[in-house]
JSON list of C-alpha atoms in Angstrom, two decimals:
[
{"chain": "A", "resi": 26, "resn": "UNK", "atom": "CA", "xyz": [4.19, -0.21, -17.09]},
{"chain": "A", "resi": 27, "resn": "UNK", "atom": "CA", "xyz": [0.71, -0.46, -14.46]},
{"chain": "A", "resi": 28, "resn": "UNK", "atom": "CA", "xyz": [0.81, 2.14, -11.37]},
{"chain": "A", "resi": 29, "resn": "UNK", "atom": "CA", "xyz": [-1.94, 1.79, -10.08]},
{"chain": "A", "resi": 30, "resn": "UNK", "atom": "CA", "xyz": [-5.88, 1.99, -10.46]},
{"chain": "A", "resi": 31, "resn": "UNK", "atom": "CA", "xyz": [-8.50, 3.86, -9.61]},
{"chain": "A", "resi": 32, "resn": "UNK", "atom": "CA", "xyz": [-10.98, 2.54, -6.81]},
{"chain": "A", "resi": 33, "resn": "UNK", "atom": "CA", "xyz": [-14.55, 3.59, -6.58]},
{"chain": "A", "resi": 34, "resn": "UNK", "atom": "CA", "xyz": [-16.37, 2.09, -3.05]},
{"chain": "A", "resi": 35, "resn": "UNK", "atom": "CA", "xyz": [-20.14, 2.87, -2.54]},
{"chain": "A", "resi": 36, "resn": "UNK", "atom": "CA", "xyz": [-22.68, 1.06, -0.54]},
{"chain": "A", "resi": 37, "resn": "UNK", "atom": "CA", "xyz": [-26.04, 1.70, -2.25]},
{"chain": "A", "resi": 38, "resn": "UNK", "atom": "CA", "xyz": [-26.57, -0.26, -5.77]},
{"chain": "A", "resi": 39, "resn": "UNK", "atom": "CA", "xyz": [-28.26, 3.38, -6.92]},
{"chain": "A", "resi": 40, "resn": "UNK", "atom": "CA", "xyz": [-24.94, 5.06, -5.83]},
{"chain": "A", "resi": 41, "resn": "UNK", "atom": "CA", "xyz": [-23.22, 1.85, -7.87]},
{"chain": "A", "resi": 42, "resn": "UNK", "atom": "CA", "xyz": [-24.98, 3.08, -10.97]},
{"chain": "A", "resi": 43, "resn": "UNK", "atom": "CA", "xyz": [-24.38, 6.37, -11.11]},
{"chain": "A", "resi": 44, "resn": "UNK", "atom": "CA", "xyz": [-20.72, 5.23, -10.93]},
{"chain": "A", "resi": 45, "resn": "UNK", "atom": "CA", "xyz": [-21.70, 3.82, -14.10]},
{"chain": "A", "resi": 46, "resn": "UNK", "atom": "CA", "xyz": [-23.75, 6.55, -15.39]},
{"chain": "A", "resi": 47, "resn": "UNK", "atom": "CA", "xyz": [-20.12, 8.91, -14.83]},
{"chain": "A", "resi": 48, "resn": "UNK", "atom": "CA", "xyz": [-17.50, 6.74, -15.99]},
{"chain": "A", "resi": 49, "resn": "UNK", "atom": "CA", "xyz": [-16.35, 4.04, -17.78]},
{"chain": "A", "resi": 50, "resn": "UNK", "atom": "CA", "xyz": [-15.84, 1.15, -15.42]},
{"chain": "A", "resi": 51, "resn": "UNK", "atom": "CA", "xyz": [-13.27, -1.59, -16.27]},
{"chain": "A", "resi": 52, "resn": "UNK", "atom": "CA", "xyz": [-14.85, -3.88, -13.49]},
{"chain": "A", "resi": 53, "resn": "UNK", "atom": "CA", "xyz": [-17.39, -4.08, -10.95]},
{"chain": "A", "resi": 54, "resn": "UNK", "atom": "CA", "xyz": [-17.16, -6.27, -7.19]},
{"chain": "A", "resi": 55, "resn": "UNK", "atom": "CA", "xyz": [-20.36, -6.57, -6.01]},
{"chain": "A", "resi": 56, "resn": "UNK", "atom": "CA", "xyz": [-22.11, -8.36, -3.23]},
{"chain": "A", "resi": 57, "resn": "UNK", "atom": "CA", "xyz": [-24.71, -9.90, -4.03]},
{"chain": "A", "resi": 58, "resn": "UNK", "atom": "CA", "xyz": [-27.00, -7.66, -0.57]},
{"chain": "A", "resi": 59, "resn": "UNK", "atom": "CA", "xyz": [-26.04, -4.17, -0.97]},
{"chain": "A", "resi": 60, "resn": "UNK", "atom": "CA", "xyz": [-28.21, -1.49, 1.69]},
{"chain": "A", "resi": 61, "resn": "UNK", "atom": "CA", "xyz": [-30.67, -1.05, -1.18]},
{"chain": "A", "resi": 62, "resn": "UNK", "atom": "CA", "xyz": [-31.47, -4.03, -3.41]},
{"chain": "A", "resi": 63, "resn": "UNK", "atom": "CA", "xyz": [-29.97, -7.88, -4.31]},
{"chain": "A", "resi": 64, "resn": "UNK", "atom": "CA", "xyz": [-26.69, -8.00, -6.06]},
{"chain": "A", "resi": 65, "resn": "UNK", "atom": "CA", "xyz": [-28.71, -9.68, -8.55]},
{"chain": "A", "resi": 66, "resn": "UNK", "atom": "CA", "xyz": [-30.58, -6.99, -9.25]},
{"chain": "A", "resi": 67, "resn": "UNK", "atom": "CA", "xyz": [-28.26, -4.68, -9.42]},
{"chain": "A", "resi": 68, "resn": "UNK", "atom": "CA", "xyz": [-26.31, -6.83, -12.29]},
{"chain": "A", "resi": 69, "resn": "UNK", "atom": "CA", "xyz": [-29.81, -6.90, -14.29]},
{"chain": "A", "resi": 70, "resn": "UNK", "atom": "CA", "xyz": [-29.81, -2.74, -14.11]},
{"chain": "A", "resi": 71, "resn": "UNK", "atom": "CA", "xyz": [-26.39, -2.64, -15.32]},
{"chain": "A", "resi": 72, "resn": "UNK", "atom": "CA", "xyz": [-26.51, -4.57, -18.08]},
{"chain": "A", "resi": 73, "resn": "UNK", "atom": "CA", "xyz": [-29.80, -2.75, -19.09]},
{"chain": "A", "resi": 74, "resn": "UNK", "atom": "CA", "xyz": [-26.93, 0.98, -19.93]},
{"chain": "A", "resi": 75, "resn": "UNK", "atom": "CA", "xyz": [-25.31, 0.52, -23.25]},
{"chain": "A", "resi": 76, "resn": "UNK", "atom": "CA", "xyz": [-22.13, 2.36, -21.27]},
{"chain": "A", "resi": 77, "resn": "UNK", "atom": "CA", "xyz": [-22.07, -0.58, -19.00]},
{"chain": "A", "resi": 78, "resn": "UNK", "atom": "CA", "xyz": [-23.28, -3.46, -20.56]},
{"chain": "A", "resi": 79, "resn": "UNK", "atom": "CA", "xyz": [-19.86, -5.27, -21.24]},
{"chain": "A", "resi": 80, "resn": "UNK", "atom": "CA", "xyz": [-18.26, -4.33, -18.28]},
{"chain": "A", "resi": 81, "resn": "UNK", "atom": "CA", "xyz": [-17.08, -7.94, -16.23]},
{"chain": "A", "resi": 82, "resn": "UNK", "atom": "CA", "xyz": [-19.50, -7.72, -12.84]},
{"chain": "A", "resi": 83, "resn": "UNK", "atom": "CA", "xyz": [-18.04, -10.79, -10.06]},
{"chain": "A", "resi": 84, "resn": "UNK", "atom": "CA", "xyz": [-21.04, -10.86, -6.86]},
{"chain": "A", "resi": 85, "resn": "UNK", "atom": "CA", "xyz": [-19.49, -12.56, -4.51]},
{"chain": "A", "resi": 86, "resn": "UNK", "atom": "CA", "xyz": [-21.49, -14.49, -1.44]},
{"chain": "A", "resi": 87, "resn": "UNK", "atom": "CA", "xyz": [-20.57, -16.51, 0.95]},
{"chain": "A", "resi": 88, "resn": "UNK", "atom": "CA", "xyz": [-20.54, -20.30, 1.27]},
{"chain": "A", "resi": 89, "resn": "UNK", "atom": "CA", "xyz": [-24.71, -20.56, 0.42]},
{"chain": "A", "resi": 90, "resn": "UNK", "atom": "CA", "xyz": [-26.59, -22.44, -1.32]},
{"chain": "A", "resi": 91, "resn": "UNK", "atom": "CA", "xyz": [-29.09, -19.82, -1.49]},
{"chain": "A", "resi": 92, "resn": "UNK", "atom": "CA", "xyz": [-27.19, -17.33, -2.40]},
{"chain": "A", "resi": 93, "resn": "UNK", "atom": "CA", "xyz": [-25.02, -19.19, -4.84]},
{"chain": "A", "resi": 94, "resn": "UNK", "atom": "CA", "xyz": [-28.08, -19.89, -6.91]},
{"chain": "A", "resi": 95, "resn": "UNK", "atom": "CA", "xyz": [-28.79, -16.70, -7.36]},
{"chain": "A", "resi": 96, "resn": "UNK", "atom": "CA", "xyz": [-25.73, -15.90, -8.53]},
{"chain": "A", "resi": 97, "resn": "UNK", "atom": "CA", "xyz": [-25.51, -18.39, -11.36]},
{"chain": "A", "resi": 98, "resn": "UNK", "atom": "CA", "xyz": [-29.23, -17.10, -12.15]},
{"chain": "A", "resi": 99, "resn": "UNK", "atom": "CA", "xyz": [-27.41, -13.64, -13.46]},
{"chain": "A", "resi": 100, "resn": "UNK", "atom": "CA", "xyz": [-25.48, -12.04, -15.94]},
{"chain": "A", "resi": 101, "resn": "UNK", "atom": "CA", "xyz": [-22.20, -11.68, -13.39]},
{"chain": "A", "resi": 102, "resn": "UNK", "atom": "CA", "xyz": [-19.13, -12.82, -15.63]},
{"chain": "A", "resi": 103, "resn": "UNK", "atom": "CA", "xyz": [-17.77, -15.34, -12.10]},
{"chain": "A", "resi": 104, "resn": "UNK", "atom": "CA", "xyz": [-18.70, -15.66, -8.62]},
{"chain": "A", "resi": 105, "resn": "UNK", "atom": "CA", "xyz": [-15.94, -15.05, -5.72]},
{"chain": "A", "resi": 106, "resn": "UNK", "atom": "CA", "xyz": [-16.83, -16.97, -2.30]},
{"chain": "A", "resi": 107, "resn": "UNK", "atom": "CA", "xyz": [-15.83, -15.56, 1.14]},
{"chain": "A", "resi": 108, "resn": "UNK", "atom": "CA", "xyz": [-13.48, -15.24, 2.20]},
{"chain": "A", "resi": 109, "resn": "UNK", "atom": "CA", "xyz": [-11.79, -13.77, 0.07]},
{"chain": "A", "resi": 110, "resn": "UNK", "atom": "CA", "xyz": [-8.70, -14.52, -0.59]},
{"chain": "A", "resi": 111, "resn": "UNK", "atom": "CA", "xyz": [-5.76, -11.72, -0.88]},
{"chain": "A", "resi": 112, "resn": "UNK", "atom": "CA", "xyz": [-3.88, -13.54, -3.47]},
{"chain": "A", "resi": 113, "resn": "UNK", "atom": "CA", "xyz": [-6.91, -14.69, -5.63]},
{"chain": "A", "resi": 114, "resn": "UNK", "atom": "CA", "xyz": [-8.23, -11.22, -5.24]},
{"chain": "A", "resi": 115, "resn": "UNK", "atom": "CA", "xyz": [-5.20, -9.91, -7.17]},
{"chain": "A", "resi": 116, "resn": "UNK", "atom": "CA", "xyz": [-5.27, -12.67, -9.53]},
{"chain": "A", "resi": 117, "resn": "UNK", "atom": "CA", "xyz": [-8.38, -12.35, -10.79]},
{"chain": "A", "resi": 118, "resn": "UNK", "atom": "CA", "xyz": [-8.19, -8.57, -10.68]},
{"chain": "A", "resi": 119, "resn": "UNK", "atom": "CA", "xyz": [-5.05, -9.37, -13.12]},
{"chain": "A", "resi": 120, "resn": "UNK", "atom": "CA", "xyz": [-6.89, -11.71, -15.14]},
{"chain": "A", "resi": 121, "resn": "UNK", "atom": "CA", "xyz": [-9.98, -9.36, -15.94]},
{"chain": "A", "resi": 122, "resn": "UNK", "atom": "CA", "xyz": [-8.10, -6.39, -16.45]},
{"chain": "A", "resi": 123, "resn": "UNK", "atom": "CA", "xyz": [-5.50, -7.89, -18.45]},
{"chain": "A", "resi": 124, "resn": "UNK", "atom": "CA", "xyz": [-2.64, -6.83, -16.11]},
{"chain": "A", "resi": 125, "resn": "UNK", "atom": "CA", "xyz": [-0.94, -9.78, -17.12]},
{"chain": "A", "resi": 126, "resn": "UNK", "atom": "CA", "xyz": [-0.72, -9.54, -21.12]},
{"chain": "A", "resi": 127, "resn": "UNK", "atom": "CA", "xyz": [2.80, -10.26, -21.88]},
{"chain": "A", "resi": 128, "resn": "UNK", "atom": "CA", "xyz": [4.03, -10.73, -17.67]},
{"chain": "A", "resi": 129, "resn": "UNK", "atom": "CA", "xyz": [6.24, -13.37, -16.70]},
{"chain": "A", "resi": 130, "resn": "UNK", "atom": "CA", "xyz": [4.52, -15.93, -15.25]},
{"chain": "A", "resi": 131, "resn": "UNK", "atom": "CA", "xyz": [3.51, -15.61, -11.61]},
{"chain": "A", "resi": 132, "resn": "UNK", "atom": "CA", "xyz": [3.01, -18.38, -8.94]},
{"chain": "A", "resi": 133, "resn": "UNK", "atom": "CA", "xyz": [1.84, -18.32, -5.20]},
{"chain": "A", "resi": 134, "resn": "UNK", "atom": "CA", "xyz": [4.52, -17.69, -2.55]},
{"chain": "A", "resi": 135, "resn": "UNK", "atom": "CA", "xyz": [4.21, -17.14, 1.59]},
{"chain": "A", "resi": 136, "resn": "UNK", "atom": "CA", "xyz": [7.10, -15.84, 3.28]},
{"chain": "A", "resi": 137, "resn": "UNK", "atom": "CA", "xyz": [8.42, -13.56, 5.44]},
{"chain": "A", "resi": 138, "resn": "UNK", "atom": "CA", "xyz": [9.63, -10.88, 3.20]},
{"chain": "A", "resi": 139, "resn": "UNK", "atom": "CA", "xyz": [12.59, -8.59, 5.07]},
{"chain": "A", "resi": 140, "resn": "UNK", "atom": "CA", "xyz": [13.06, -5.34, 3.53]},
{"chain": "A", "resi": 141, "resn": "UNK", "atom": "CA", "xyz": [15.62, -2.46, 3.96]},
{"chain": "A", "resi": 142, "resn": "UNK", "atom": "CA", "xyz": [15.03, 0.79, 3.06]},
{"chain": "A", "resi": 143, "resn": "UNK", "atom": "CA", "xyz": [17.39, 3.75, 4.00]},
{"chain": "A", "resi": 144, "resn": "UNK", "atom": "CA", "xyz": [18.60, 1.83, 6.87]},
{"chain": "A", "resi": 145, "resn": "UNK", "atom": "CA", "xyz": [15.28, 0.34, 8.11]},
{"chain": "A", "resi": 146, "resn": "UNK", "atom": "CA", "xyz": [14.27, -3.11, 8.59]},
{"chain": "A", "resi": 147, "resn": "UNK", "atom": "CA", "xyz": [10.84, -4.01, 8.07]},
{"chain": "A", "resi": 148, "resn": "UNK", "atom": "CA", "xyz": [8.86, -6.96, 8.16]},
{"chain": "A", "resi": 149, "resn": "UNK", "atom": "CA", "xyz": [6.19, -7.89, 4.15]},
{"chain": "A", "resi": 150, "resn": "UNK", "atom": "CA", "xyz": [4.37, -10.70, 3.96]},
{"chain": "A", "resi": 151, "resn": "UNK", "atom": "CA", "xyz": [4.32, -11.87, 0.26]},
{"chain": "A", "resi": 152, "resn": "UNK", "atom": "CA", "xyz": [1.71, -13.35, -2.20]},
{"chain": "A", "resi": 153, "resn": "UNK", "atom": "CA", "xyz": [3.17, -13.79, -5.31]},
{"chain": "A", "resi": 154, "resn": "UNK", "atom": "CA", "xyz": [6.54, -14.46, -7.54]},
{"chain": "A", "resi": 155, "resn": "UNK", "atom": "CA", "xyz": [7.66, -13.96, -11.04]},
{"chain": "A", "resi": 156, "resn": "UNK", "atom": "CA", "xyz": [11.45, -13.93, -12.22]},
{"chain": "A", "resi": 157, "resn": "UNK", "atom": "CA", "xyz": [10.60, -10.10, -12.51]},
{"chain": "A", "resi": 158, "resn": "UNK", "atom": "CA", "xyz": [9.65, -8.94, -8.75]},
{"chain": "A", "resi": 159, "resn": "UNK", "atom": "CA", "xyz": [7.79, -9.77, -6.20]},
{"chain": "A", "resi": 160, "resn": "UNK", "atom": "CA", "xyz": [4.42, -9.40, -4.96]},
{"chain": "A", "resi": 161, "resn": "UNK", "atom": "CA", "xyz": [4.04, -7.48, -1.17]},
{"chain": "A", "resi": 162, "resn": "UNK", "atom": "CA", "xyz": [1.92, -6.94, 1.54]},
{"chain": "A", "resi": 163, "resn": "UNK", "atom": "CA", "xyz": [3.04, -4.07, 4.45]},
{"chain": "A", "resi": 164, "resn": "UNK", "atom": "CA", "xyz": [1.72, -1.89, 7.03]},
{"chain": "A", "resi": 165, "resn": "UNK", "atom": "CA", "xyz": [4.95, 0.43, 5.99]},
{"chain": "A", "resi": 166, "resn": "UNK", "atom": "CA", "xyz": [4.62, 3.07, 3.37]},
{"chain": "A", "resi": 167, "resn": "UNK", "atom": "CA", "xyz": [6.32, 2.81, 0.70]},
{"chain": "A", "resi": 168, "resn": "UNK", "atom": "CA", "xyz": [6.40, 5.41, -2.59]},
{"chain": "A", "resi": 169, "resn": "UNK", "atom": "CA", "xyz": [6.19, 4.59, -5.88]},
{"chain": "A", "resi": 170, "resn": "UNK", "atom": "CA", "xyz": [10.11, 4.29, -7.43]},
{"chain": "A", "resi": 171, "resn": "UNK", "atom": "CA", "xyz": [10.92, 3.81, -3.91]},
{"chain": "A", "resi": 172, "resn": "UNK", "atom": "CA", "xyz": [14.42, 1.20, -3.71]},
{"chain": "A", "resi": 173, "resn": "UNK", "atom": "CA", "xyz": [13.91, -1.34, -1.60]},
{"chain": "A", "resi": 174, "resn": "UNK", "atom": "CA", "xyz": [16.78, -4.34, -0.27]},
{"chain": "A", "resi": 175, "resn": "UNK", "atom": "CA", "xyz": [14.82, -7.77, -0.38]},
{"chain": "A", "resi": 176, "resn": "UNK", "atom": "CA", "xyz": [15.49, -10.40, 2.15]},
{"chain": "A", "resi": 177, "resn": "UNK", "atom": "CA", "xyz": [13.28, -13.83, 1.70]},
{"chain": "A", "resi": 178, "resn": "UNK", "atom": "CA", "xyz": [13.97, -17.49, 1.66]},
{"chain": "A", "resi": 179, "resn": "UNK", "atom": "CA", "xyz": [12.47, -19.94, -0.83]},
{"chain": "A", "resi": 180, "resn": "UNK", "atom": "CA", "xyz": [10.26, -22.34, -0.11]},
{"chain": "A", "resi": 181, "resn": "UNK", "atom": "CA", "xyz": [13.32, -24.95, -0.75]},
{"chain": "A", "resi": 182, "resn": "UNK", "atom": "CA", "xyz": [15.11, -22.62, 1.14]},
{"chain": "A", "resi": 183, "resn": "UNK", "atom": "CA", "xyz": [17.42, -21.10, -0.77]},
{"chain": "A", "resi": 184, "resn": "UNK", "atom": "CA", "xyz": [17.99, -17.54, 0.16]},
{"chain": "A", "resi": 185, "resn": "UNK", "atom": "CA", "xyz": [17.40, -14.99, -1.97]},
{"chain": "A", "resi": 186, "resn": "UNK", "atom": "CA", "xyz": [19.42, -11.22, -1.61]},
{"chain": "A", "resi": 187, "resn": "UNK", "atom": "CA", "xyz": [17.94, -8.99, -3.93]},
{"chain": "A", "resi": 188, "resn": "UNK", "atom": "CA", "xyz": [17.02, -5.29, -4.63]},
{"chain": "A", "resi": 189, "resn": "UNK", "atom": "CA", "xyz": [14.01, -3.41, -5.57]},
{"chain": "A", "resi": 190, "resn": "UNK", "atom": "CA", "xyz": [12.14, -0.98, -7.21]},
{"chain": "A", "resi": 191, "resn": "UNK", "atom": "CA", "xyz": [8.51, 0.04, -6.35]},
{"chain": "A", "resi": 192, "resn": "UNK", "atom": "CA", "xyz": [6.91, 0.22, -8.97]},
{"chain": "A", "resi": 193, "resn": "UNK", "atom": "CA", "xyz": [3.01, -0.87, -8.53]},
{"chain": "A", "resi": 194, "resn": "UNK", "atom": "CA", "xyz": [0.83, -0.12, -5.37]},
{"chain": "A", "resi": 195, "resn": "UNK", "atom": "CA", "xyz": [-3.09, -0.76, -4.17]},
{"chain": "A", "resi": 196, "resn": "UNK", "atom": "CA", "xyz": [-4.77, 0.05, -1.67]},
{"chain": "A", "resi": 197, "resn": "UNK", "atom": "CA", "xyz": [-7.32, -2.35, -0.64]},
{"chain": "A", "resi": 198, "resn": "UNK", "atom": "CA", "xyz": [-10.34, -2.41, 2.15]},
{"chain": "A", "resi": 199, "resn": "UNK", "atom": "CA", "xyz": [-10.06, -4.49, 4.88]},
{"chain": "A", "resi": 200, "resn": "UNK", "atom": "CA", "xyz": [-6.25, -5.17, 4.23]},
{"chain": "A", "resi": 201, "resn": "UNK", "atom": "CA", "xyz": [-2.22, -3.41, 3.93]},
{"chain": "A", "resi": 202, "resn": "UNK", "atom": "CA", "xyz": [-1.39, -2.15, 1.40]},
{"chain": "A", "resi": 203, "resn": "UNK", "atom": "CA", "xyz": [0.40, -3.71, -1.88]},
{"chain": "A", "resi": 204, "resn": "UNK", "atom": "CA", "xyz": [3.30, -3.53, -3.60]},
{"chain": "A", "resi": 205, "resn": "UNK", "atom": "CA", "xyz": [4.54, -4.59, -6.64]},
{"chain": "A", "resi": 206, "resn": "UNK", "atom": "CA", "xyz": [8.54, -5.16, -6.09]},
{"chain": "A", "resi": 207, "resn": "UNK", "atom": "CA", "xyz": [10.71, -4.76, -9.58]},
{"chain": "A", "resi": 208, "resn": "UNK", "atom": "CA", "xyz": [13.49, -6.92, -8.62]},
{"chain": "A", "resi": 209, "resn": "UNK", "atom": "CA", "xyz": [16.98, -4.45, -10.27]},
{"chain": "A", "resi": 210, "resn": "UNK", "atom": "CA", "xyz": [20.24, -5.96, -10.79]},
{"chain": "A", "resi": 211, "resn": "UNK", "atom": "CA", "xyz": [19.58, -9.09, -9.75]},
{"chain": "A", "resi": 212, "resn": "UNK", "atom": "CA", "xyz": [22.50, -12.26, -10.50]},
{"chain": "A", "resi": 213, "resn": "UNK", "atom": "CA", "xyz": [22.53, -15.01, -12.64]},
{"chain": "A", "resi": 214, "resn": "UNK", "atom": "CA", "xyz": [22.36, -17.10, -9.37]},
{"chain": "A", "resi": 215, "resn": "UNK", "atom": "CA", "xyz": [19.37, -15.63, -8.28]},
{"chain": "A", "resi": 216, "resn": "UNK", "atom": "CA", "xyz": [17.91, -15.71, -11.15]},
{"chain": "A", "resi": 217, "resn": "UNK", "atom": "CA", "xyz": [18.03, -19.13, -11.51]},
{"chain": "A", "resi": 218, "resn": "UNK", "atom": "CA", "xyz": [16.61, -20.10, -8.03]},
{"chain": "A", "resi": 219, "resn": "UNK", "atom": "CA", "xyz": [13.83, -18.07, -9.03]},
{"chain": "A", "resi": 220, "resn": "UNK", "atom": "CA", "xyz": [13.09, -19.32, -12.21]},
{"chain": "A", "resi": 221, "resn": "UNK", "atom": "CA", "xyz": [13.40, -22.75, -11.33]},
{"chain": "A", "resi": 222, "resn": "UNK", "atom": "CA", "xyz": [10.75, -22.55, -8.49]},
{"chain": "A", "resi": 223, "resn": "UNK", "atom": "CA", "xyz": [8.08, -20.47, -10.63]},
{"chain": "A", "resi": 224, "resn": "UNK", "atom": "CA", "xyz": [9.04, -23.20, -13.02]},
{"chain": "A", "resi": 225, "resn": "UNK", "atom": "CA", "xyz": [8.21, -26.34, -10.51]},
{"chain": "A", "resi": 226, "resn": "UNK", "atom": "CA", "xyz": [4.65, -24.48, -9.38]},
{"chain": "A", "resi": 227, "resn": "UNK", "atom": "CA", "xyz": [1.44, -25.12, -11.79]},
{"chain": "A", "resi": 228, "resn": "UNK", "atom": "CA", "xyz": [-0.32, -22.39, -13.19]},
{"chain": "A", "resi": 229, "resn": "UNK", "atom": "CA", "xyz": [-2.57, -21.04, -10.43]},
{"chain": "A", "resi": 230, "resn": "UNK", "atom": "CA", "xyz": [-4.76, -19.76, -12.30]},
{"chain": "A", "resi": 231, "resn": "UNK", "atom": "CA", "xyz": [-4.94, -22.98, -15.21]},
{"chain": "A", "resi": 232, "resn": "UNK", "atom": "CA", "xyz": [-7.64, -24.42, -13.19]},
{"chain": "A", "resi": 233, "resn": "UNK", "atom": "CA", "xyz": [-10.02, -22.00, -12.59]},
{"chain": "A", "resi": 234, "resn": "UNK", "atom": "CA", "xyz": [-13.61, -22.11, -13.90]},
{"chain": "A", "resi": 235, "resn": "UNK", "atom": "CA", "xyz": [-16.65, -20.00, -15.01]},
{"chain": "A", "resi": 236, "resn": "UNK", "atom": "CA", "xyz": [-20.14, -20.33, -13.40]},
{"chain": "A", "resi": 237, "resn": "UNK", "atom": "CA", "xyz": [-22.49, -22.17, -15.92]},
{"chain": "A", "resi": 238, "resn": "UNK", "atom": "CA", "xyz": [-19.84, -24.66, -16.08]},
{"chain": "A", "resi": 239, "resn": "UNK", "atom": "CA", "xyz": [-20.43, -26.62, -12.94]},
{"chain": "A", "resi": 240, "resn": "UNK", "atom": "CA", "xyz": [-18.19, -24.71, -10.38]},
{"chain": "A", "resi": 241, "resn": "UNK", "atom": "CA", "xyz": [-17.84, -22.09, -8.26]},
{"chain": "A", "resi": 242, "resn": "UNK", "atom": "CA", "xyz": [-15.38, -19.63, -9.16]},
{"chain": "A", "resi": 243, "resn": "UNK", "atom": "CA", "xyz": [-13.35, -17.18, -7.09]},
{"chain": "A", "resi": 244, "resn": "UNK", "atom": "CA", "xyz": [-12.77, -14.53, -8.89]},
{"chain": "A", "resi": 245, "resn": "UNK", "atom": "CA", "xyz": [-13.05, -10.89, -8.31]},
{"chain": "A", "resi": 246, "resn": "UNK", "atom": "CA", "xyz": [-13.01, -7.31, -9.95]},
{"chain": "A", "resi": 247, "resn": "UNK", "atom": "CA", "xyz": [-11.22, -3.56, -10.01]},
{"chain": "A", "resi": 248, "resn": "UNK", "atom": "CA", "xyz": [-14.07, -0.93, -8.40]},
{"chain": "A", "resi": 249, "resn": "UNK", "atom": "CA", "xyz": [-15.41, -2.50, -5.83]},
{"chain": "A", "resi": 250, "resn": "UNK", "atom": "CA", "xyz": [-19.48, -1.54, -4.31]}
]
């Protein structure tokens, strides 16, 4: 199981190009305005390098017609509009890195999760859920392998109390850490309630659109620049 990812962060296009020479990247996220060049120019330079020619690139910008048109003229795989929604960011990372292949359906859920670790309660905010686990955001530090007890209420008002294990962590700039929690010792009643909730929600990625088909796609990439 995937337990994390390595992130590289730079502020200029030239620094980013050096990374593409040194590493075989899985994903690139770049702003349309870098310190030393436009994101569109950076994108074209990346495509000239054989090693990084096929690396997915997502360019981000504000919802301004001039910036959106610039990105649509590039070879970027997709566009992400500011402000970036954390839920969409995680979903897009999963999509472009293949982390959802063979995994249960995940749907958005925005609830407060009260968690316990070593008899200490702390607050988390959920982002998505499957019948195998939940993605939470919290400023409380958690380690891989940690066992926590989660209490939350599904939007249908059903109360869930379940034990989980931290199996994935991700630290993103400007956000509290995200943790993937795998459910363990799940009772049949809780599983049925979660399954019913998931079945009632459409797949959040089913309406996504790529660049070039007349829609602005809010997509993101693994290696922030």
